[in-house]
Amino acid sequence: KNQVEQSPQSLIILEGKNCTLQCNYTVSPFSNLRWYKQDTGRGPVSLTIMTFSENTKSNGRYTATLDADTKQSSLHITASQLSDSASYICVVSPWNNAGNMLTFGGGTRLMVKP
Amino acid sequence: DVKVTQSSRYLVKRTGEKVFLECVQDMDHENMFWYRQDPGLGLRLIYFSYDVKMKEKGDIPEGYSVSREKKERFSLILESASTNQTSMYLCASSSSTGYQETQYFGPGTRLLVL
């Protein structure tokens, strides 16, 4: 069964600090891996997308990395801001990129404190 | 900007009531999805649709039905609400034209069944 495991489940950091969120998956073969940001009470919004051949992708202060050999991805947030407080969800698409076969991780809830 | 809207942000219903959740997207997307999101669990697919009047079961369709009479609108119906259907419901849409179809999410409807 395809699975996406994220760690930690929750994280509290001080404003201005960096942090790294982890995503391990078993989906194989896969087409792409996405990181979504979900603000409290809102729907998820796409941050980055990487195909199996990409190692890293940046979006401002967010940098995602992918190691397809070990089936691990990470999301690094640099110089955190209060607005980064949200849940971050890792999503893996299967080889055929079928929209109905996405596997979602349980998310990491990040709180940035002043 | 892609916009996905959902009819209600919060709903409180009683056990046995019929519940309608509506979702509208304004980007002429072919694909639409209904998920539920529960704490600690990844998003789980309830139903999806690839075209008007077309519907397919997702991973957890029991207790739900859907309707897609128009391309822009996808409704989720709980025929007889039960307490275990208390959850956050997220609608998403995506295009079929691109290889890497990003799903765009609505703000979610938080449903409480008493």
mmCIF file with all atom_site columns, C-alpha atoms in Angstrom:
data_model
loop_
_atom_site.group_PDB
_atom_site.id
_atom_site.type_symbol
_atom_site.label_atom_id
_atom_site.label_alt_id
_atom_site.label_comp_id
_atom_site.label_asym_id
_atom_site.label_entity_id
_atom_site.label_seq_id
_atom_site.pdbx_PDB_ins_code
_atom_site.Cartn_x
_atom_site.Cartn_y
_atom_site.Cartn_z
_atom_site.occupancy
_atom_site.B_iso_or_equiv
_atom_site.pdbx_formal_charge
_atom_site.auth_seq_id
_atom_site.auth_comp_id
_atom_site.auth_asym_id
_atom_site.auth_atom_id
_atom_site.pdbx_PDB_model_num
ATOM 1   C CA . LYS A 1 1   ? 0.000   0.000  0.000   1.00 0.00 ? 1   LYS A CA 1
ATOM 2   C CA . ASN A 1 2   ? 1.276   3.444  -0.929  1.00 0.00 ? 2   ASN A CA 1
ATOM 3   C CA . GLN A 1 3   ? 2.144   5.536  2.092   1.00 0.00 ? 3   GLN A CA 1
ATOM 4   C CA . VAL A 1 4   ? 3.537   8.976  2.824   1.00 0.00 ? 4   VAL A CA 1
ATOM 5   C CA . GLU A 1 5   ? 4.881   9.570  6.315   1.00 0.00 ? 5   GLU A CA 1
ATOM 6   C CA . GLN A 1 6   ? 5.782   13.024 7.564   1.00 0.00 ? 6   GLN A CA 1
ATOM 7   C CA . SER A 1 7   ? 7.809   14.063 10.555  1.00 0.00 ? 7   SER A CA 1
ATOM 8   C CA . PRO A 1 8   ? 7.666   15.677 12.945  1.00 0.00 ? 8   PRO A CA 1
ATOM 9   C CA . GLN A 1 9   ? 3.911   15.841 13.472  1.00 0.00 ? 9   GLN A CA 1
ATOM 10  C CA . SER A 1 10  ? 4.279   19.281 14.981  1.00 0.00 ? 10  SER A CA 1
ATOM 11  C CA . LEU A 1 11  ? 7.053   21.784 15.458  1.00 0.00 ? 11  LEU A CA 1
ATOM 12  C CA . ILE A 1 12  ? 7.451   25.067 17.301  1.00 0.00 ? 12  ILE A CA 1
ATOM 13  C CA . ILE A 1 13  ? 10.257  27.425 16.357  1.00 0.00 ? 13  ILE A CA 1
ATOM 14  C CA . LEU A 1 14  ? 11.174  31.031 17.036  1.00 0.00 ? 14  LEU A CA 1
ATOM 15  C CA . GLU A 1 15  ? 10.732  33.646 14.376  1.00 0.00 ? 15  GLU A CA 1
ATOM 16  C CA . GLY A 1 16  ? 13.838  34.018 12.253  1.00 0.00 ? 16  GLY A CA 1
ATOM 17  C CA . LYS A 1 17  ? 15.039  30.454 12.772  1.00 0.00 ? 17  LYS A CA 1
ATOM 18  C CA . ASN A 1 18  ? 15.331  27.795 10.078  1.00 0.00 ? 18  ASN A CA 1
ATOM 19  C CA . CYS A 1 19  ? 13.600  24.440 10.115  1.00 0.00 ? 19  CYS A CA 1
ATOM 20  C CA . THR A 1 20  ? 13.381  21.259 8.055   1.00 0.00 ? 20  THR A CA 1
ATOM 21  C CA . LEU A 1 21  ? 10.359  19.044 7.587   1.00 0.00 ? 21  LEU A CA 1
ATOM 22  C CA . GLN A 1 22  ? 10.680  15.443 6.457   1.00 0.00 ? 22  GLN A CA 1
ATOM 23  C CA . CYS A 1 23  ? 8.647   13.266 4.116   1.00 0.00 ? 23  CYS A CA 1
ATOM 24  C CA . ASN A 1 24  ? 9.217   9.552  3.490   1.00 0.00 ? 24  ASN A CA 1
ATOM 25  C CA . TYR A 1 25  ? 7.165   7.726  0.903   1.00 0.00 ? 25  TYR A CA 1
ATOM 26  C CA . THR A 1 26  ? 6.687   4.243  -0.483  1.00 0.00 ? 26  THR A CA 1
ATOM 27  C CA . VAL A 1 27  ? 4.914   5.205  -3.722  1.00 0.00 ? 27  VAL A CA 1
ATOM 28  C CA . SER A 1 28  ? 6.812   3.555  -6.542  1.00 0.00 ? 28  SER A CA 1
ATOM 29  C CA . PRO A 1 29  ? 7.129   4.303  -9.337  1.00 0.00 ? 29  PRO A CA 1
ATOM 30  C CA . PHE A 1 30  ? 6.079   7.880  -8.894  1.00 0.00 ? 30  PHE A CA 1
ATOM 31  C CA . SER A 1 31  ? 5.639   10.854 -11.155 1.00 0.00 ? 31  SER A CA 1
ATOM 32  C CA . ASN A 1 32  ? 6.114   13.843 -8.897  1.00 0.00 ? 32  ASN A CA 1
ATOM 33  C CA . LEU A 1 33  ? 6.143   15.033 -5.326  1.00 0.00 ? 33  LEU A CA 1
ATOM 34  C CA . ARG A 1 34  ? 4.506   18.203 -4.108  1.00 0.00 ? 34  ARG A CA 1
ATOM 35  C CA . TRP A 1 35  ? 4.609   20.201 -0.930  1.00 0.00 ? 35  TRP A CA 1
ATOM 36  C CA . TYR A 1 36  ? 1.470   22.082 0.016   1.00 0.00 ? 36  TYR A CA 1
ATOM 37  C CA . LYS A 1 37  ? 0.989   24.743 2.686   1.00 0.00 ? 37  LYS A CA 1
ATOM 38  C CA . GLN A 1 38  ? -2.325  24.789 4.499   1.00 0.00 ? 38  GLN A CA 1
ATOM 39  C CA . ASP A 1 39  ? -3.172  27.744 6.684   1.00 0.00 ? 39  ASP A CA 1
ATOM 40  C CA . THR A 1 40  ? -5.577  27.083 9.543   1.00 0.00 ? 40  THR A CA 1
ATOM 41  C CA . GLY A 1 41  ? -9.120  26.937 8.240   1.00 0.00 ? 41  GLY A CA 1
ATOM 42  C CA . ARG A 1 42  ? -8.000  27.107 4.629   1.00 0.00 ? 42  ARG A CA 1
ATOM 43  C CA . GLY A 1 43  ? -7.433  24.714 1.780   1.00 0.00 ? 43  GLY A CA 1
ATOM 44  C CA . PRO A 1 44  ? -3.909  23.570 0.848   1.00 0.00 ? 44  PRO A CA 1
ATOM 45  C CA . VAL A 1 45  ? -1.899  25.701 -1.575  1.00 0.00 ? 45  VAL A CA 1
ATOM 46  C CA . SER A 1 46  ? 0.893   24.273 -3.714  1.00 0.00 ? 46  SER A CA 1
ATOM 47  C CA . LEU A 1 47  ? 4.422   25.403 -2.750  1.00 0.00 ? 47  LEU A CA 1
ATOM 48  C CA . THR A 1 48  ? 6.712   23.261 -4.872  1.00 0.00 ? 48  THR A CA 1
ATOM 49  C CA . ILE A 1 49  ? 6.561   20.369 -7.282  1.00 0.00 ? 49  ILE A CA 1
ATOM 50  C CA . MET A 1 50  ? 9.433   18.065 -8.222  1.00 0.00 ? 50  MET A CA 1
ATOM 51  C CA . THR A 1 51  ? 9.612   15.247 -10.718 1.00 0.00 ? 51  THR A CA 1
ATOM 52  C CA . PHE A 1 52  ? 11.561  12.098 -9.941  1.00 0.00 ? 52  PHE A CA 1
ATOM 53  C CA . SER A 1 53  ? 14.567  13.492 -11.822 1.00 0.00 ? 53  SER A CA 1
ATOM 54  C CA . GLU A 1 54  ? 14.830  16.720 -9.832  1.00 0.00 ? 54  GLU A CA 1
ATOM 55  C CA . ASN A 1 55  ? 16.832  17.038 -6.628  1.00 0.00 ? 55  ASN A CA 1
ATOM 56  C CA . THR A 1 56  ? 15.859  20.453 -5.406  1.00 0.00 ? 56  THR A CA 1
ATOM 57  C CA . LYS A 1 57  ? 13.306  23.179 -6.019  1.00 0.00 ? 57  LYS A CA 1
ATOM 58  C CA . SER A 1 58  ? 13.023  26.573 -4.370  1.00 0.00 ? 58  SER A CA 1
ATOM 59  C CA . ASN A 1 59  ? 10.141  28.958 -3.866  1.00 0.00 ? 59  ASN A CA 1
ATOM 60  C CA . GLY A 1 60  ? 11.364  32.017 -2.009  1.00 0.00 ? 60  GLY A CA 1
ATOM 61  C CA . ARG A 1 61  ? 12.362  30.961 1.503   1.00 0.00 ? 61  ARG A CA 1
ATOM 62  C CA . TYR A 1 62  ? 11.102  27.434 0.888   1.00 0.00 ? 62  TYR A CA 1
ATOM 63  C CA . THR A 1 63  ? 13.486  24.832 -0.540  1.00 0.00 ? 63  THR A CA 1
ATOM 64  C CA . ALA A 1 64  ? 12.391  21.281 -1.219  1.00 0.00 ? 64  ALA A CA 1
ATOM 65  C CA . THR A 1 65  ? 14.813  18.434 -1.814  1.00 0.00 ? 65  THR A CA 1
ATOM 66  C CA . LEU A 1 66  ? 14.179  14.986 -3.178  1.00 0.00 ? 66  LEU A CA 1
ATOM 67  C CA . ASP A 1 67  ? 16.180  11.774 -3.007  1.00 0.00 ? 67  ASP A CA 1
ATOM 68  C CA . ALA A 1 68  ? 14.357  9.301  -5.221  1.00 0.00 ? 68  ALA A CA 1
ATOM 69  C CA . ASP A 1 69  ? 16.755  6.506  -4.266  1.00 0.00 ? 69  ASP A CA 1
ATOM 70  C CA . THR A 1 70  ? 15.942  6.644  -0.569  1.00 0.00 ? 70  THR A CA 1
ATOM 71  C CA . LYS A 1 71  ? 12.373  7.882  -1.214  1.00 0.00 ? 71  LYS A CA 1
ATOM 72  C CA . GLN A 1 72  ? 12.797  10.893 0.998   1.00 0.00 ? 72  GLN A CA 1
ATOM 73  C CA . SER A 1 73  ? 11.979  14.549 0.596   1.00 0.00 ? 73  SER A CA 1
ATOM 74  C CA . SER A 1 74  ? 12.494  17.505 2.857   1.00 0.00 ? 74  SER A CA 1
ATOM 75  C CA . LEU A 1 75  ? 11.163  21.036 3.003   1.00 0.00 ? 75  LEU A CA 1
ATOM 76  C CA . HIS A 1 76  ? 13.552  23.605 4.410   1.00 0.00 ? 76  HIS A CA 1
ATOM 77  C CA . ILE A 1 77  ? 12.223  26.954 5.571   1.00 0.00 ? 77  ILE A CA 1
ATOM 78  C CA . THR A 1 78  ? 14.767  29.723 5.944   1.00 0.00 ? 78  THR A CA 1
ATOM 79  C CA . ALA A 1 79  ? 14.435  32.729 8.258   1.00 0.00 ? 79  ALA A CA 1
ATOM 80  C CA . SER A 1 80  ? 10.956  31.737 9.394   1.00 0.00 ? 80  SER A CA 1
ATOM 81  C CA . GLN A 1 81  ? 8.186   34.310 9.684   1.00 0.00 ? 81  GLN A CA 1
ATOM 82  C CA . LEU A 1 82  ? 4.997   34.303 11.716  1.00 0.00 ? 82  LEU A CA 1
ATOM 83  C CA . SER A 1 83  ? 3.059   33.777 8.489   1.00 0.00 ? 83  SER A CA 1
ATOM 84  C CA . ASP A 1 84  ? 4.822   30.437 8.012   1.00 0.00 ? 84  ASP A CA 1
ATOM 85  C CA . SER A 1 85  ? 2.668   29.030 10.821  1.00 0.00 ? 85  SER A CA 1
ATOM 86  C CA . ALA A 1 86  ? 0.617   26.405 9.005   1.00 0.00 ? 86  ALA A CA 1
ATOM 87  C CA . SER A 1 87  ? 0.434   22.726 8.191   1.00 0.00 ? 87  SER A CA 1
ATOM 88  C CA . TYR A 1 88  ? 2.742   21.448 5.477   1.00 0.00 ? 88  TYR A CA 1
ATOM 89  C CA . ILE A 1 89  ? 1.579   18.473 3.476   1.00 0.00 ? 89  ILE A CA 1
ATOM 90  C CA . CYS A 1 90  ? 3.673   16.186 1.290   1.00 0.00 ? 90  CYS A CA 1
ATOM 91  C CA . VAL A 1 91  ? 1.795   14.665 -1.665  1.00 0.00 ? 91  VAL A CA 1
ATOM 92  C CA . VAL A 1 92  ? 3.082   11.999 -4.044  1.00 0.00 ? 92  VAL A CA 1
ATOM 93  C CA . SER A 1 93  ? 1.623   11.309 -7.487  1.00 0.00 ? 93  SER A CA 1
ATOM 94  C CA . PRO A 1 94  ? 1.863   7.812  -8.968  1.00 0.00 ? 94  PRO A CA 1
ATOM 95  C CA . TRP A 1 95  ? 3.648   7.046  -12.237 1.00 0.00 ? 95  TRP A CA 1
ATOM 96  C CA . ASN A 1 96  ? 0.568   7.864  -14.345 1.00 0.00 ? 96  ASN A CA 1
ATOM 97  C CA . ASN A 1 97  ? -0.039  11.150 -12.535 1.00 0.00 ? 97  ASN A CA 1
ATOM 98  C CA . ALA A 1 98  ? -3.664  10.169 -12.059 1.00 0.00 ? 98  ALA A CA 1
ATOM 99  C CA . GLY A 1 99  ? -5.357  12.870 -10.025 1.00 0.00 ? 99  GLY A CA 1
ATOM 100 C CA . ASN A 1 100 ? -7.467  10.329 -8.175  1.00 0.00 ? 100 ASN A CA 1
ATOM 101 C CA . MET A 1 101 ? -4.452  8.368  -6.952  1.00 0.00 ? 101 MET A CA 1
ATOM 102 C CA . LEU A 1 102 ? -2.533  10.972 -4.995  1.00 0.00 ? 102 LEU A CA 1
ATOM 103 C CA . THR A 1 103 ? -1.140  9.842  -1.663  1.00 0.00 ? 103 THR A CA 1
ATOM 104 C CA . PHE A 1 104 ? -1.198  12.529 1.010   1.00 0.00 ? 104 PHE A CA 1
ATOM 105 C CA . GLY A 1 105 ? 0.940   12.664 4.106   1.00 0.00 ? 105 GLY A CA 1
ATOM 106 C CA . GLY A 1 106 ? -0.638  13.519 7.441   1.00 0.00 ? 106 GLY A CA 1
ATOM 107 C CA . GLY A 1 107 ? 1.130   16.861 7.507   1.00 0.00 ? 107 GLY A CA 1
ATOM 108 C CA . THR A 1 108 ? 3.474   18.686 9.853   1.00 0.00 ? 108 THR A CA 1
ATOM 109 C CA . ARG A 1 109 ? 1.952   21.479 11.890  1.00 0.00 ? 109 ARG A CA 1
ATOM 110 C CA . LEU A 1 110 ? 4.446   24.323 12.227  1.00 0.00 ? 110 LEU A CA 1
ATOM 111 C CA . MET A 1 111 ? 4.064   27.136 14.702  1.00 0.00 ? 111 MET A CA 1
ATOM 112 C CA . VAL A 1 112 ? 6.399   30.119 14.502  1.00 0.00 ? 112 VAL A CA 1
ATOM 113 C CA . LYS A 1 113 ? 6.539   32.108 17.715  1.00 0.00 ? 113 LYS A CA 1
ATOM 114 C CA . PRO A 1 114 ? 7.654   35.737 18.009  1.00 0.00 ? 114 PRO A CA 1
ATOM 115 C CA . ASP B 2 1   ? -5.952  33.184 -10.333 1.00 0.00 ? 1   ASP B CA 1
ATOM 116 C CA . VAL B 2 2   ? -7.702  29.876 -9.890  1.00 0.00 ? 2   VAL B CA 1
ATOM 117 C CA . LYS B 2 3   ? -10.628 30.176 -7.580  1.00 0.00 ? 3   LYS B CA 1
ATOM 118 C CA . VAL B 2 4   ? -12.386 27.280 -5.906  1.00 0.00 ? 4   VAL B CA 1
ATOM 119 C CA . THR B 2 5   ? -15.208 28.215 -3.591  1.00 0.00 ? 5   THR B CA 1
ATOM 120 C CA . GLN B 2 6   ? -17.249 26.122 -1.215  1.00 0.00 ? 6   GLN B CA 1
ATOM 121 C CA . SER B 2 7   ? -20.764 27.011 -0.156  1.00 0.00 ? 7   SER B CA 1
ATOM 122 C CA . SER B 2 8   ? -20.196 26.995 3.589   1.00 0.00 ? 8   SER B CA 1
ATOM 123 C CA . ARG B 2 9   ? -17.190 27.399 5.860   1.00 0.00 ? 9   ARG B CA 1
ATOM 124 C CA . TYR B 2 10  ? -18.934 25.838 8.873   1.00 0.00 ? 10  TYR B CA 1
ATOM 125 C CA . LEU B 2 11  ? -21.966 23.606 9.156   1.00 0.00 ? 11  LEU B CA 1
ATOM 126 C CA . VAL B 2 12  ? -23.698 22.019 12.124  1.00 0.00 ? 12  VAL B CA 1
ATOM 127 C CA . LYS B 2 13  ? -26.185 19.258 11.360  1.00 0.00 ? 13  LYS B CA 1
ATOM 128 C CA . ARG B 2 14  ? -28.044 16.606 13.287  1.00 0.00 ? 14  ARG B CA 1
ATOM 129 C CA . THR B 2 15  ? -27.723 12.864 12.820  1.00 0.00 ? 15  THR B CA 1
ATOM 130 C CA . GLY B 2 16  ? -29.954 11.657 10.005  1.00 0.00 ? 16  GLY B CA 1
ATOM 131 C CA . GLU B 2 17  ? -30.164 14.996 8.205   1.00 0.00 ? 17  GLU B CA 1
ATOM 132 C CA . LYS B 2 18  ? -29.410 15.264 4.499   1.00 0.00 ? 18  LYS B CA 1
ATOM 133 C CA . VAL B 2 19  ? -26.428 17.527 3.906   1.00 0.00 ? 19  VAL B CA 1
ATOM 134 C CA . PHE B 2 20  ? -25.374 19.268 0.694   1.00 0.00 ? 20  PHE B CA 1
ATOM 135 C CA . LEU B 2 21  ? -21.875 20.638 0.228   1.00 0.00 ? 21  LEU B CA 1
ATOM 136 C CA . GLU B 2 22  ? -21.324 22.629 -2.930  1.00 0.00 ? 22  GLU B CA 1
ATOM 137 C CA . CYS B 2 23  ? -18.120 23.456 -4.737  1.00 0.00 ? 23  CYS B CA 1
ATOM 138 C CA . VAL B 2 24  ? -17.640 25.838 -7.648  1.00 0.00 ? 24  VAL B CA 1
ATOM 139 C CA . GLN B 2 25  ? -14.501 26.484 -9.694  1.00 0.00 ? 25  GLN B CA 1
ATOM 140 C CA . ASP B 2 26  ? -14.017 29.251 -12.217 1.00 0.00 ? 26  ASP B CA 1
ATOM 141 C CA . MET B 2 27  ? -11.106 27.914 -14.286 1.00 0.00 ? 27  MET B CA 1
ATOM 142 C CA . ASP B 2 28  ? -12.993 25.576 -16.632 1.00 0.00 ? 28  ASP B CA 1
ATOM 143 C CA . HIS B 2 29  ? -11.227 22.585 -15.067 1.00 0.00 ? 29  HIS B CA 1
ATOM 144 C CA . GLU B 2 30  ? -12.341 19.155 -16.179 1.00 0.00 ? 30  GLU B CA 1
ATOM 145 C CA . ASN B 2 31  ? -11.437 17.367 -12.966 1.00 0.00 ? 31  ASN B CA 1
ATOM 146 C CA . MET B 2 32  ? -13.018 17.893 -9.586  1.00 0.00 ? 32  MET B CA 1
ATOM 147 C CA . PHE B 2 33  ? -12.473 16.069 -6.306  1.00 0.00 ? 33  PHE B CA 1
ATOM 148 C CA . TRP B 2 34  ? -13.976 15.777 -2.840  1.00 0.00 ? 34  TRP B CA 1
ATOM 149 C CA . TYR B 2 35  ? -11.723 14.897 0.096   1.00 0.00 ? 35  TYR B CA 1
ATOM 150 C CA . ARG B 2 36  ? -12.170 14.687 3.805   1.00 0.00 ? 36  ARG B CA 1
ATOM 151 C CA . GLN B 2 37  ? -9.401  15.656 6.197   1.00 0.00 ? 37  GLN B CA 1
ATOM 152 C CA . ASP B 2 38  ? -9.167  14.340 9.725   1.00 0.00 ? 38  ASP B CA 1
ATOM 153 C CA . PRO B 2 39  ? -6.493  15.143 12.331  1.00 0.00 ? 39  PRO B CA 1
ATOM 154 C CA . GLY B 2 40  ? -3.333  13.103 11.849  1.00 0.00 ? 40  GLY B CA 1
ATOM 155 C CA . LEU B 2 41  ? -4.607  11.514 8.651   1.00 0.00 ? 41  LEU B CA 1
ATOM 156 C CA . GLY B 2 42  ? -3.790  12.526 5.128   1.00 0.00 ? 42  GLY B CA 1
ATOM 157 C CA . LEU B 2 43  ? -6.526  13.765 2.865   1.00 0.00 ? 43  LEU B CA 1
ATOM 158 C CA . ARG B 2 44  ? -8.736  10.892 1.789   1.00 0.00 ? 44  ARG B CA 1
ATOM 159 C CA . LEU B 2 45  ? -10.530 10.903 -1.531  1.00 0.00 ? 45  LEU B CA 1
ATOM 160 C CA . ILE B 2 46  ? -14.298 10.436 -1.373  1.00 0.00 ? 46  ILE B CA 1
ATOM 161 C CA . TYR B 2 47  ? -15.387 10.921 -4.985  1.00 0.00 ? 47  TYR B CA 1
ATOM 162 C CA . PHE B 2 48  ? -14.030 12.524 -8.106  1.00 0.00 ? 48  PHE B CA 1
ATOM 163 C CA . SER B 2 49  ? -15.287 13.535 -11.512 1.00 0.00 ? 49  SER B CA 1
ATOM 164 C CA . TYR B 2 50  ? -13.491 13.867 -14.831 1.00 0.00 ? 50  TYR B CA 1
ATOM 165 C CA . ASP B 2 51  ? -16.400 15.313 -16.773 1.00 0.00 ? 51  ASP B CA 1
ATOM 166 C CA . VAL B 2 52  ? -19.931 16.588 -16.488 1.00 0.00 ? 52  VAL B CA 1
ATOM 167 C CA . LYS B 2 53  ? -22.350 13.933 -15.243 1.00 0.00 ? 53  LYS B CA 1
ATOM 168 C CA . MET B 2 54  ? -19.429 11.600 -14.685 1.00 0.00 ? 54  MET B CA 1
ATOM 169 C CA . LYS B 2 55  ? -18.452 10.388 -11.203 1.00 0.00 ? 55  LYS B CA 1
ATOM 170 C CA . GLU B 2 56  ? -16.103 7.816  -9.802  1.00 0.00 ? 56  GLU B CA 1
ATOM 171 C CA . LYS B 2 57  ? -15.711 6.455  -6.294  1.00 0.00 ? 57  LYS B CA 1
ATOM 172 C CA . GLY B 2 58  ? -12.593 7.300  -4.381  1.00 0.00 ? 58  GLY B CA 1
ATOM 173 C CA . ASP B 2 59  ? -11.182 5.496  -1.388  1.00 0.00 ? 59  ASP B CA 1
ATOM 174 C CA . ILE B 2 60  ? -14.001 6.166  1.091   1.00 0.00 ? 60  ILE B CA 1
ATOM 175 C CA . PRO B 2 61  ? -17.301 6.666  -0.799  1.00 0.00 ? 61  PRO B CA 1
ATOM 176 C CA . GLU B 2 62  ? -19.563 4.934  1.723   1.00 0.00 ? 62  GLU B CA 1
ATOM 177 C CA . GLY B 2 63  ? -22.252 7.231  3.070   1.00 0.00 ? 63  GLY B CA 1
ATOM 178 C CA . TYR B 2 64  ? -21.684 9.843  0.358   1.00 0.00 ? 64  TYR B CA 1
ATOM 179 C CA . SER B 2 65  ? -22.920 10.607 -3.125  1.00 0.00 ? 65  SER B CA 1
ATOM 180 C CA . VAL B 2 66  ? -22.050 13.335 -5.626  1.00 0.00 ? 66  VAL B CA 1
ATOM 181 C CA . SER B 2 67  ? -23.558 15.262 -8.456  1.00 0.00 ? 67  SER B CA 1
ATOM 182 C CA . ARG B 2 68  ? -21.957 17.095 -11.361 1.00 0.00 ? 68  ARG B CA 1
ATOM 183 C CA . GLU B 2 69  ? -24.631 18.602 -13.565 1.00 0.00 ? 69  GLU B CA 1
ATOM 184 C CA . LYS B 2 70  ? -22.444 21.492 -14.740 1.00 0.00 ? 70  LYS B CA 1
ATOM 185 C CA . LYS B 2 71  ? -18.725 21.599 -15.414 1.00 0.00 ? 71  LYS B CA 1
ATOM 186 C CA . GLU B 2 72  ? -18.017 24.241 -12.810 1.00 0.00 ? 72  GLU B CA 1
ATOM 187 C CA . ARG B 2 73  ? -20.036 22.717 -9.973  1.00 0.00 ? 73  ARG B CA 1
ATOM 188 C CA . PHE B 2 74  ? -19.474 19.526 -7.981  1.00 0.00 ? 74  PHE B CA 1
ATOM 189 C CA . SER B 2 75  ? -21.758 18.709 -5.072  1.00 0.00 ? 75  SER B CA 1
ATOM 190 C CA . LEU B 2 76  ? -21.181 16.293 -2.220  1.00 0.00 ? 76  LEU B CA 1
ATOM 191 C CA . ILE B 2 77  ? -24.266 14.815 -0.576  1.00 0.00 ? 77  ILE B CA 1
ATOM 192 C CA . LEU B 2 78  ? -24.550 13.084 2.765   1.00 0.00 ? 78  LEU B CA 1
ATOM 193 C CA . GLU B 2 79  ? -27.856 11.239 2.468   1.00 0.00 ? 79  GLU B CA 1
ATOM 194 C CA . SER B 2 80  ? -28.176 10.650 6.206   1.00 0.00 ? 80  SER B CA 1
ATOM 195 C CA . ALA B 2 81  ? -25.486 12.349 8.224   1.00 0.00 ? 81  ALA B CA 1
ATOM 196 C CA . SER B 2 82  ? -23.782 10.403 10.981  1.00 0.00 ? 82  SER B CA 1
ATOM 197 C CA . THR B 2 83  ? -21.453 11.537 13.745  1.00 0.00 ? 83  THR B CA 1
ATOM 198 C CA . ASN B 2 84  ? -18.468 9.791  12.126  1.00 0.00 ? 84  ASN B CA 1
ATOM 199 C CA . GLN B 2 85  ? -18.867 12.140 9.180   1.00 0.00 ? 85  GLN B CA 1
ATOM 200 C CA . THR B 2 86  ? -17.826 15.063 11.329  1.00 0.00 ? 86  THR B CA 1
ATOM 201 C CA . SER B 2 87  ? -14.784 16.301 9.465   1.00 0.00 ? 87  SER B CA 1
ATOM 202 C CA . MET B 2 88  ? -13.214 18.949 7.291   1.00 0.00 ? 88  MET B CA 1
ATOM 203 C CA . TYR B 2 89  ? -14.323 18.582 3.672   1.00 0.00 ? 89  TYR B CA 1
ATOM 204 C CA . LEU B 2 90  ? -12.109 19.911 0.911   1.00 0.00 ? 90  LEU B CA 1
ATOM 205 C CA . CYS B 2 91  ? -12.997 20.322 -2.735  1.00 0.00 ? 91  CYS B CA 1
ATOM 206 C CA . ALA B 2 92  ? -10.304 20.529 -5.417  1.00 0.00 ? 92  ALA B CA 1
ATOM 207 C CA . SER B 2 93  ? -10.133 20.986 -9.166  1.00 0.00 ? 93  SER B CA 1
ATOM 208 C CA . SER B 2 94  ? -7.467  20.439 -11.783 1.00 0.00 ? 94  SER B CA 1
ATOM 209 C CA . SER B 2 95  ? -6.958  20.648 -15.510 1.00 0.00 ? 95  SER B CA 1
ATOM 210 C CA . SER B 2 96  ? -6.387  17.630 -17.725 1.00 0.00 ? 96  SER B CA 1
ATOM 211 C CA . THR B 2 97  ? -4.285  19.505 -20.229 1.00 0.00 ? 97  THR B CA 1
ATOM 212 C CA . GLY B 2 98  ? -1.002  19.643 -18.350 1.00 0.00 ? 98  GLY B CA 1
ATOM 213 C CA . TYR B 2 99  ? 1.274   16.738 -17.478 1.00 0.00 ? 99  TYR B CA 1
ATOM 214 C CA . GLN B 2 100 ? 1.733   17.820 -13.910 1.00 0.00 ? 100 GLN B CA 1
ATOM 215 C CA . GLU B 2 101 ? -1.782  18.569 -12.862 1.00 0.00 ? 101 GLU B CA 1
ATOM 216 C CA . THR B 2 102 ? -1.773  20.687 -9.757  1.00 0.00 ? 102 THR B CA 1
ATOM 217 C CA . GLN B 2 103 ? -4.945  20.388 -7.728  1.00 0.00 ? 103 GLN B CA 1
ATOM 218 C CA . TYR B 2 104 ? -6.341  23.675 -6.502  1.00 0.00 ? 104 TYR B CA 1
ATOM 219 C CA . PHE B 2 105 ? -8.238  23.482 -3.255  1.00 0.00 ? 105 PHE B CA 1
ATOM 220 C CA . GLY B 2 106 ? -11.194 25.361 -1.881  1.00 0.00 ? 106 GLY B CA 1
ATOM 221 C CA . PRO B 2 107 ? -11.158 26.818 1.652   1.00 0.00 ? 107 PRO B CA 1
ATOM 222 C CA . GLY B 2 108 ? -12.882 23.781 3.127   1.00 0.00 ? 108 GLY B CA 1
ATOM 223 C CA . THR B 2 109 ? -16.137 23.170 4.970   1.00 0.00 ? 109 THR B CA 1
ATOM 224 C CA . ARG B 2 110 ? -15.909 22.143 8.585   1.00 0.00 ? 110 ARG B CA 1
ATOM 225 C CA . LEU B 2 111 ? -18.919 19.914 9.282   1.00 0.00 ? 111 LEU B CA 1
ATOM 226 C CA . LEU B 2 112 ? -20.079 18.953 12.753  1.00 0.00 ? 112 LEU B CA 1
ATOM 227 C CA . VAL B 2 113 ? -22.729 16.246 13.028  1.00 0.00 ? 113 VAL B CA 1
ATOM 228 C CA . LEU B 2 114 ? -24.438 16.090 16.410  1.00 0.00 ? 114 LEU B CA 1
#
